[in-house]
Tab-separated table of C-alpha atoms in Angstrom:
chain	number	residue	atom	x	y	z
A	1	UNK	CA	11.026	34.858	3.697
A	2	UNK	CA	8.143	37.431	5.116
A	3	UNK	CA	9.281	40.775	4.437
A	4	UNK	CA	7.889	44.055	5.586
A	5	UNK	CA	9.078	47.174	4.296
A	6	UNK	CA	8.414	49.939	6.209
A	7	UNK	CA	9.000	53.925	4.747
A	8	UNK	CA	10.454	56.810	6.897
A	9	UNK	CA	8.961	60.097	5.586
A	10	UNK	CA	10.418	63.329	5.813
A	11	UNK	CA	8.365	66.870	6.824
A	12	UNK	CA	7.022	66.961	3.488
A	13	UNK	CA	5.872	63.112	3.883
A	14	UNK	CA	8.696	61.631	0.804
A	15	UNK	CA	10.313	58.492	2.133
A	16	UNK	CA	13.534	59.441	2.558
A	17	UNK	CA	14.691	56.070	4.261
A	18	UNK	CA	13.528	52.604	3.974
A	19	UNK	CA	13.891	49.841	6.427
A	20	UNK	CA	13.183	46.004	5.665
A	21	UNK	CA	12.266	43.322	7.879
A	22	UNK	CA	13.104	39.687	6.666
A	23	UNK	CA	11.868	36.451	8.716
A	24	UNK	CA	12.886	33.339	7.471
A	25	UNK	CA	9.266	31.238	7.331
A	26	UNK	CA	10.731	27.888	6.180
A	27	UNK	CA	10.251	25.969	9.345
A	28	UNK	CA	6.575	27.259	9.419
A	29	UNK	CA	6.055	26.202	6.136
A	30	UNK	CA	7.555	22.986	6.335
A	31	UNK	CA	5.209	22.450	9.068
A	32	UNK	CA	2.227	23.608	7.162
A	33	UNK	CA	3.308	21.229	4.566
A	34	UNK	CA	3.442	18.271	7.507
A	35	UNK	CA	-0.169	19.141	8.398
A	36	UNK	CA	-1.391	19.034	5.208
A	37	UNK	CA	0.024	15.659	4.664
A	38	UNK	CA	-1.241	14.466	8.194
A	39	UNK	CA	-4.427	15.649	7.243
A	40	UNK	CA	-4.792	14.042	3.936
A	41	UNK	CA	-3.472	10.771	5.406
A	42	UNK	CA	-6.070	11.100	8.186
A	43	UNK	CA	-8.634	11.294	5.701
A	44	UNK	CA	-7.008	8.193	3.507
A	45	UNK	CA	-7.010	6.409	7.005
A	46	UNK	CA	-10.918	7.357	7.260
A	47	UNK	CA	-11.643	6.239	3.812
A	48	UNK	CA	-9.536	3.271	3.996
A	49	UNK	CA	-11.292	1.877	7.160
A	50	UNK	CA	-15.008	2.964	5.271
A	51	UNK	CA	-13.936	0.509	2.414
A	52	UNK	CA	-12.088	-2.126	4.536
A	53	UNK	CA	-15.910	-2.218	6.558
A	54	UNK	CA	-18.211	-1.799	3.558
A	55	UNK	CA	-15.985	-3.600	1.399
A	56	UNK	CA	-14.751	-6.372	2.894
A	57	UNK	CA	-17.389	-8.158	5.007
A	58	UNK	CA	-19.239	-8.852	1.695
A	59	UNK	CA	-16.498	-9.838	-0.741
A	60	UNK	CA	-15.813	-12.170	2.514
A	61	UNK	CA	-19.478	-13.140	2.216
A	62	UNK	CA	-19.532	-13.799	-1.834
A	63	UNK	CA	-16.086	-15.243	-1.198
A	64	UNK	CA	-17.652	-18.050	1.148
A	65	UNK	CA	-20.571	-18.613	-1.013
A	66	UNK	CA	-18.437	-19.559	-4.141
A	67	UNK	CA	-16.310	-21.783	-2.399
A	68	UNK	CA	-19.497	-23.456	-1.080
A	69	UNK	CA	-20.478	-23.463	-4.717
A	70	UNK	CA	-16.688	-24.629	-6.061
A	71	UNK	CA	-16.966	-27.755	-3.785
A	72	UNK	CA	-19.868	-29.014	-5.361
A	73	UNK	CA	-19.563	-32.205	-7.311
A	74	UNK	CA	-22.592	-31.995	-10.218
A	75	UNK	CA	-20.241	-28.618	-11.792
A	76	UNK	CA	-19.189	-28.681	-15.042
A	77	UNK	CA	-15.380	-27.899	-15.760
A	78	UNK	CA	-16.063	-24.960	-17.188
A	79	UNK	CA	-18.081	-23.756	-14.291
A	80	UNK	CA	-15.426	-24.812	-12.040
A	81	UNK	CA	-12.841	-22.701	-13.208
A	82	UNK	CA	-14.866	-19.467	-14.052
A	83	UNK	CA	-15.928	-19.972	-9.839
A	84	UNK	CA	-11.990	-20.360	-9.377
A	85	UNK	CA	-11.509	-17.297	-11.770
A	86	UNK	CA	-13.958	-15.321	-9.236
A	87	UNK	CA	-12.182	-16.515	-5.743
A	88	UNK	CA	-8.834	-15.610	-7.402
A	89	UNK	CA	-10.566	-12.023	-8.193
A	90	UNK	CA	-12.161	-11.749	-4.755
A	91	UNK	CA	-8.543	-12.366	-3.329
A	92	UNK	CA	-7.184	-9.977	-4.984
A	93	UNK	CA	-9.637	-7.126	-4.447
A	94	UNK	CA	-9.076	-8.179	-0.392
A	95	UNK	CA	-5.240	-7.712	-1.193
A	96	UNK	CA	-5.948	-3.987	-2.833
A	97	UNK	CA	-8.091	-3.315	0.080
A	98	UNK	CA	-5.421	-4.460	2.847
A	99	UNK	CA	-2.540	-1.985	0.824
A	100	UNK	CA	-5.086	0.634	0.824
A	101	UNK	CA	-5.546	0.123	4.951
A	102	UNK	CA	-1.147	-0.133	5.147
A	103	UNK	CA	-0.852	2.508	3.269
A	104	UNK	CA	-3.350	5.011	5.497
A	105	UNK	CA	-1.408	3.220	8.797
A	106	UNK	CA	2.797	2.556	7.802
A	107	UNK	CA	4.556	1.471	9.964
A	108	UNK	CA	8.156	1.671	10.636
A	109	UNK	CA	9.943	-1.205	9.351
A	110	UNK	CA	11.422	-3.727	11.634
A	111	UNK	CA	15.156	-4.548	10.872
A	112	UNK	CA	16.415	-8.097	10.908
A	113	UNK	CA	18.662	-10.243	8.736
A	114	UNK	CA	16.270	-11.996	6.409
A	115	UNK	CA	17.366	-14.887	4.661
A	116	UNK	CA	15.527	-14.484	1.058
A	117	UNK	CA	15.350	-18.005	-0.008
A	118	UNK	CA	13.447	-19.487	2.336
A	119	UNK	CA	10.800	-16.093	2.347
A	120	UNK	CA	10.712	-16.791	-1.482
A	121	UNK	CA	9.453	-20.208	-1.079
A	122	UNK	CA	7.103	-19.289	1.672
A	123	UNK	CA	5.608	-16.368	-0.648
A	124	UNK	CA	5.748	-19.300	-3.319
A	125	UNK	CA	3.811	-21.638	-1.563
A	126	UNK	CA	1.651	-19.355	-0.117
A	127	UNK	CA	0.641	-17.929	-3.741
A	128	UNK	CA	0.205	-22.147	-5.008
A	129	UNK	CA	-2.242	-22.447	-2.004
A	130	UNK	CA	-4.369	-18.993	-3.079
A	131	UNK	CA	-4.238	-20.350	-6.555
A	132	UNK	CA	-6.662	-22.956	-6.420
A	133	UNK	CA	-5.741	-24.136	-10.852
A	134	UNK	CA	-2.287	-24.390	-10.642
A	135	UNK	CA	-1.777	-22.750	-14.048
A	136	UNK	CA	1.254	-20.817	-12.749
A	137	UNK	CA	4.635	-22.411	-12.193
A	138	UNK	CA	7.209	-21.156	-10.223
A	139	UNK	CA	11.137	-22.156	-9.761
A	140	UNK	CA	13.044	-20.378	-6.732
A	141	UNK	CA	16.885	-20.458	-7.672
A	142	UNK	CA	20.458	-19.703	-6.402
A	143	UNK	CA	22.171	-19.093	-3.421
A	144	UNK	CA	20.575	-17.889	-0.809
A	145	UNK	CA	21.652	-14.457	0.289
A	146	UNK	CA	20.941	-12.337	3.378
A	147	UNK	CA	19.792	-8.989	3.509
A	148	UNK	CA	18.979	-6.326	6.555
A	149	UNK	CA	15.429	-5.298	6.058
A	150	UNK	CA	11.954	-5.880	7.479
A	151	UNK	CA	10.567	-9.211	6.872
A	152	UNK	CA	7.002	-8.657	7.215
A	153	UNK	CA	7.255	-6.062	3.999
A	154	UNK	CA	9.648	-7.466	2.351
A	155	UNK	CA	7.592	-11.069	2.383
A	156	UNK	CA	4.441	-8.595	1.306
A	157	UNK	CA	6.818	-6.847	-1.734
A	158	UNK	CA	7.890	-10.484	-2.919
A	159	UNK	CA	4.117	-11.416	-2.834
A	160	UNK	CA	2.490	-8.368	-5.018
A	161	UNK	CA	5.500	-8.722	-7.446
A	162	UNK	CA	4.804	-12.298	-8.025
A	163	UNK	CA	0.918	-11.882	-7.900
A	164	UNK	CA	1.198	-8.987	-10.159
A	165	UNK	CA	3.258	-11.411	-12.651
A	166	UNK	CA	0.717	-13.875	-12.475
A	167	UNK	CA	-2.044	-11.569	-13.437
A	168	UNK	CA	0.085	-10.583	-15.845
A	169	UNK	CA	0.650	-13.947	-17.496
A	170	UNK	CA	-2.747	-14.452	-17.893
């Protein structure tokens, strides 16, 4: 609340009488709180698109280079998998830089029924393609159920989880 208090005097100028004006200030608040977050997404968006630019185009560019120099037949195992290692880090970095540019743009999710055992072995066999050794195993199980949510995320969710396991097994 904003409160002003304002004095009435008498002759000899002693407040004899006080009166006190409240106005409730949460809604401008609340939307001083909203502009501060727009603004501090804005500049996340700004950043975000700096990196996805500066960043991106030449982790594309090493990216290429070491698959140019994975296909070669004279390498020596253990040159072939550190190159592996170093796609498998590139991808990742490119995955950290595309949450970074979601993040500074959401959007609202799209609702549909999504049957999850089919978009587990899609995110599956979309992780066995990116990983190029074949070191990690995975076993999609049970019945499949249906939930209502966004496909698109939840298909991105499933993916970091099981990325973030990998990583984590190794």
């Amino acid at each position: 609340a904003d409160t002003t208090i304002v004095p009435f005097l008498s002759d000899g100028g002693m407040p004899y009488l006080y009166l006190a004006i409240h106005h409730d200030v949460t809604e401008q608040k609340q939307a001083e709180i909203r502009l501060r977050s727009q603004a501090a997404l804005a500049k996340i968006a700004e950043m975000a698109a700096l990196v996805a630019h500066e960043v991106r185009n030449p982790v594309a560019g090493v990216r290429g280079i070491l698959q140019l120099f994975e296909a070669r037949p004279s390498l020596s195992p253990a040159d072939l998998r550190l190159t592996r290692h170093m796609i498998e880090r590139l991808d990742l970095l490119d995955a950290h830089i595309k949450a970074l540019v979601q993040y500074a743009e959401p959007r609202s999710p799209r609702l549909e029924t999504v049957a999850i055992r089919p978009l587990l072995e899609e995110v599956v066999a979309s992780l066995q393609r990116e990983s190029s050794n074949g070191a990690t195993q995975y076993d999609v199980r049970g019945s499949d159920a249906r939930v209502l949510g966004d496909r698109e995320m939840l298909q991105k969710a499933f993916s970091h989880l099981l990325a973030n396991a990998r990583e984590a097994q190794s």
